[in-house]
Coordinates of C-alpha atoms in Angstrom, one line a residue:
Chain A
K1 CA -21.0 -114.7 71.5
Q2 CA -19.8 -114.3 75.0
E3 CA -17.4 -111.5 75.7
V4 CA -15.5 -111.3 78.6
T5 CA -13.8 -107.9 79.8
Q6 CA -11.6 -107.3 82.3
I7 CA -11.0 -103.7 83.9
P8 CA -8.1 -102.1 84.5
A9 CA -5.4 -103.6 82.2
A10 CA -3.0 -103.1 84.4
L11 CA -2.6 -102.0 88.2
S12 CA 0.2 -101.3 90.6
V13 CA -0.3 -100.6 94.2
P14 CA 1.5 -100.4 97.3
E15 CA 2.2 -103.6 99.7
G16 CA -0.9 -103.8 102.4
E17 CA -3.5 -102.7 99.9
N18 CA -6.7 -103.8 99.6
L19 CA -7.7 -104.0 95.7
V20 CA -10.5 -105.0 93.7
L21 CA -10.0 -106.7 90.2
N22 CA -13.5 -106.2 87.6
C23 CA -14.9 -108.8 85.3
S24 CA -17.6 -108.2 83.1
F25 CA -19.3 -110.8 80.6
T26 CA -22.1 -110.4 78.0
D27 CA -24.4 -113.6 78.2
S28 CA -25.9 -114.1 81.5
A29 CA -26.5 -118.0 81.4
I30 CA -23.0 -119.2 82.7
Y31 CA -22.4 -122.3 84.4
N32 CA -19.8 -121.0 86.6
L33 CA -16.9 -118.3 86.9
Q34 CA -13.3 -118.7 87.3
W35 CA -10.6 -116.7 88.4
F36 CA -7.0 -117.8 87.5
R37 CA -3.6 -116.5 88.1
Q38 CA -0.7 -116.7 85.5
D39 CA 2.8 -116.3 86.4
P40 CA 5.3 -114.9 83.6
G41 CA 6.3 -118.0 81.6
K42 CA 4.3 -120.2 83.4
G43 CA 0.5 -121.8 83.1
L44 CA -2.3 -121.1 84.6
T45 CA -3.4 -121.8 88.1
S46 CA -7.3 -121.9 89.6
L47 CA -7.9 -119.6 92.4
L48 CA -11.4 -119.7 93.1
L49 CA -14.5 -121.0 90.8
I50 CA -17.8 -119.6 91.8
Q51 CA -21.1 -122.2 90.7
S52 CA -23.9 -120.2 89.0
S53 CA -25.8 -120.6 92.1
Q54 CA -23.2 -119.1 94.6
R55 CA -22.7 -115.4 95.4
E56 CA -19.5 -115.4 96.2
Q57 CA -16.0 -118.1 97.2
T58 CA -13.5 -117.7 99.5
S59 CA -9.5 -118.4 99.7
G60 CA -7.6 -117.0 102.3
R61 CA -7.2 -113.6 101.2
L62 CA -9.0 -113.7 98.1
N63 CA -12.7 -113.4 97.7
A64 CA -14.6 -113.2 94.5
S65 CA -18.5 -112.4 93.7
L66 CA -20.6 -113.1 90.9
D67 CA -23.9 -111.0 89.9
K68 CA -25.6 -112.5 87.2
S69 CA -27.9 -110.8 86.1
S70 CA -25.7 -107.7 85.8
G71 CA -22.8 -110.2 84.5
R72 CA -20.0 -109.0 86.7
S73 CA -17.6 -110.5 88.9
T74 CA -15.1 -109.2 91.1
L75 CA -12.0 -110.5 92.5
Y76 CA -11.3 -108.9 96.2
I77 CA -7.5 -109.0 97.4
A78 CA -7.0 -108.1 100.6
A79 CA -3.5 -106.9 102.1
S80 CA -1.7 -107.3 99.2
Q81 CA 1.5 -108.4 99.3
P82 CA 5.1 -108.6 96.5
G83 CA 4.1 -112.4 95.7
D84 CA 0.5 -111.5 94.6
S85 CA 2.2 -109.7 91.6
A86 CA 1.1 -111.7 88.6
T87 CA -1.9 -111.4 85.7
Y88 CA -5.3 -112.4 86.9
L89 CA -7.6 -113.8 84.3
C90 CA -11.3 -114.6 84.6
A91 CA -13.0 -117.1 82.2
V92 CA -16.6 -118.7 82.1
P93 CA -17.0 -122.0 80.1
N94 CA -19.1 -122.0 77.0
S95 CA -21.9 -124.8 76.3
G96 CA -19.2 -127.2 75.7
Y97 CA -17.4 -126.1 79.1
A98 CA -14.8 -124.9 77.1
L99 CA -13.4 -121.6 78.8
N100 CA -13.7 -117.9 77.2
F101 CA -11.2 -115.8 78.9
G102 CA -10.5 -111.8 79.2
K103 CA -7.3 -110.4 78.6
G104 CA -6.6 -110.2 82.1
T105 CA -5.1 -107.1 84.6
S106 CA -1.5 -107.3 85.0
L107 CA -1.1 -106.7 88.7
L108 CA 2.2 -105.2 90.4
V109 CA 2.7 -104.9 94.3
T110 CA 5.5 -102.8 95.4
P111 CA 7.5 -103.3 98.5
Chain B
E1 CA -1.3 -135.9 92.0
A2 CA 0.9 -135.2 89.0
G3 CA 0.1 -131.8 87.0
V4 CA -0.7 -131.6 83.4
A5 CA 2.6 -132.0 81.6
Q6 CA 3.5 -130.6 78.3
S7 CA 6.7 -130.5 76.2
P8 CA 8.8 -128.9 74.7
R9 CA 8.7 -125.9 77.0
Y10 CA 10.1 -123.5 74.2
K11 CA 10.3 -123.8 70.4
I12 CA 12.3 -121.6 67.7
I13 CA 11.4 -122.3 64.1
E14 CA 11.6 -120.8 60.7
K15 CA 8.2 -119.8 58.9
R16 CA 6.8 -122.7 56.9
Q17 CA 8.4 -125.2 59.0
S18 CA 6.3 -127.8 61.1
V19 CA 6.1 -128.3 64.7
A20 CA 4.3 -130.7 67.1
F21 CA 3.2 -130.1 70.6
W22 CA 2.8 -132.9 73.5
C23 CA 0.4 -133.0 76.2
N24 CA -0.4 -135.9 79.2
P25 CA -3.5 -134.9 80.9
I26 CA -3.9 -135.6 84.4
S27 CA -4.5 -139.1 84.8
G28 CA -8.6 -139.8 84.7
H29 CA -9.2 -136.8 83.1
A30 CA -11.5 -137.3 80.2
T31 CA -11.8 -133.7 78.7
L32 CA -8.6 -132.4 77.2
Y33 CA -8.6 -128.5 75.7
W34 CA -5.8 -126.7 73.5
Y35 CA -5.4 -123.2 74.1
Q36 CA -3.4 -120.2 72.1
Q37 CA -2.7 -117.2 73.8
I38 CA -1.1 -114.8 71.9
L39 CA 1.3 -112.2 73.8
G40 CA -1.3 -109.6 75.8
Q41 CA -4.4 -111.9 75.2
G42 CA -6.5 -114.3 77.0
P43 CA -6.1 -118.0 76.2
K44 CA -8.4 -118.8 72.9
L45 CA -9.6 -122.4 72.5
L46 CA -8.4 -124.5 69.3
I47 CA -10.1 -127.8 70.0
Q48 CA -11.3 -130.1 72.6
F49 CA -11.5 -133.5 73.3
Q50 CA -13.8 -135.9 75.2
N51 CA -11.9 -138.9 75.5
N52 CA -10.7 -139.5 72.0
G53 CA -14.0 -137.6 70.5
V54 CA -13.3 -133.9 68.8
V55 CA -15.8 -131.6 71.0
D56 CA -15.5 -128.2 69.5
D57 CA -12.8 -127.4 66.9
S58 CA -14.7 -124.5 65.6
Q59 CA -11.6 -122.0 65.9
L60 CA -8.8 -124.6 64.6
P61 CA -7.2 -123.2 61.5
K62 CA -7.5 -126.6 59.7
D63 CA -5.8 -125.7 57.1
R64 CA -2.6 -125.8 59.0
F65 CA -3.4 -127.1 62.5
S66 CA -4.4 -130.8 63.3
A67 CA -4.8 -132.6 66.6
E68 CA -5.1 -135.9 68.1
R69 CA -6.0 -137.7 71.2
L70 CA -5.1 -141.5 70.7
K71 CA -6.6 -143.8 73.2
G72 CA -8.1 -141.1 75.0
V73 CA -4.9 -140.2 77.3
D74 CA -1.7 -138.0 75.6
S75 CA -2.9 -135.6 72.7
T76 CA -0.4 -134.0 70.0
L77 CA -1.1 -130.4 68.3
K78 CA 0.6 -130.0 64.8
I79 CA 1.4 -126.7 62.6
Q80 CA 2.6 -127.4 58.9
P81 CA 3.3 -125.1 57.9
A82 CA 3.8 -122.5 60.4
K83 CA 3.4 -118.6 60.1
L84 CA 4.7 -115.6 61.8
E85 CA 1.3 -115.0 63.6
D86 CA 1.1 -118.7 64.9
S87 CA 3.6 -117.1 67.9
A88 CA 2.1 -118.2 71.0
V89 CA 2.2 -120.0 74.0
Y90 CA 0.0 -123.3 73.3
L91 CA -1.7 -124.5 76.9
C92 CA -3.1 -127.9 77.3
A93 CA -5.9 -128.1 80.0
S94 CA -7.8 -131.3 81.2
S95 CA -10.5 -131.7 83.4
H96 CA -13.1 -134.0 84.8
Y97 CA -16.0 -134.7 83.1
V98 CA -18.8 -134.4 85.1
G99 CA -21.9 -134.7 83.0
R100 CA -23.9 -131.9 81.3
T101 CA -25.4 -130.2 84.3
R102 CA -21.8 -129.2 85.8
S103 CA -18.8 -128.4 84.8
D104 CA -15.3 -128.6 86.6
T105 CA -12.4 -127.1 87.4
Q106 CA -9.8 -126.9 84.6
Y107 CA -6.0 -128.0 85.4
F108 CA -3.6 -126.3 83.0
G109 CA -0.1 -127.6 82.1
P110 CA 2.8 -124.8 81.5
G111 CA 2.5 -124.0 78.2
T112 CA 4.7 -124.7 75.2
R113 CA 6.1 -121.0 74.0
L114 CA 6.5 -121.1 70.5
T115 CA 8.3 -118.5 68.2
V116 CA 8.2 -118.6 64.8
L117 CA 10.9 -116.1 62.4

């Protein structure tokens, strides 16, 4: 059974810092890996999807990497802003494409 | 393109009562998912539909939870009777079906927050 773990559980940084969120998974036979953002009281917004054949994906100040062999992914956020404050979730699909999620990293960026 | 719609947004009920949630996926999305997210946890799959057929309901507590997707579009998730531990956010998601060799991005609705007293 696929287990997804995210470290740290919570993170507080001052505005402008670069930061890294970590995600690990136990079964390396994955189709892809997704990073989501969740704001309080809101649904999930997909940030980046990395296919199993890719090593990384970039969108604006976000960069996600994938190392299937070691079962790890990182989400790098450059020049953090208070608007980046949210919970970040990583997820990998099972054989039927439903997602297995980690518990998330709660990020607070202070002005 | 309109997103995934869910209603109601909030619901408060007493234990042992019943409740139903509604989801309208993005037009043309064949796959629909219901997830349960308990506070402080990541979402957990309850049931997955492909058109109007069930693909995976292995984690659905079938003694109290039921779901249907009539005509392969809208879906309803029901809980009867509710327990205190059912307090959670219920998320609906949809995606294109692109075949067995590749999966596609899932788009999530805003969720329904259920409180069972």
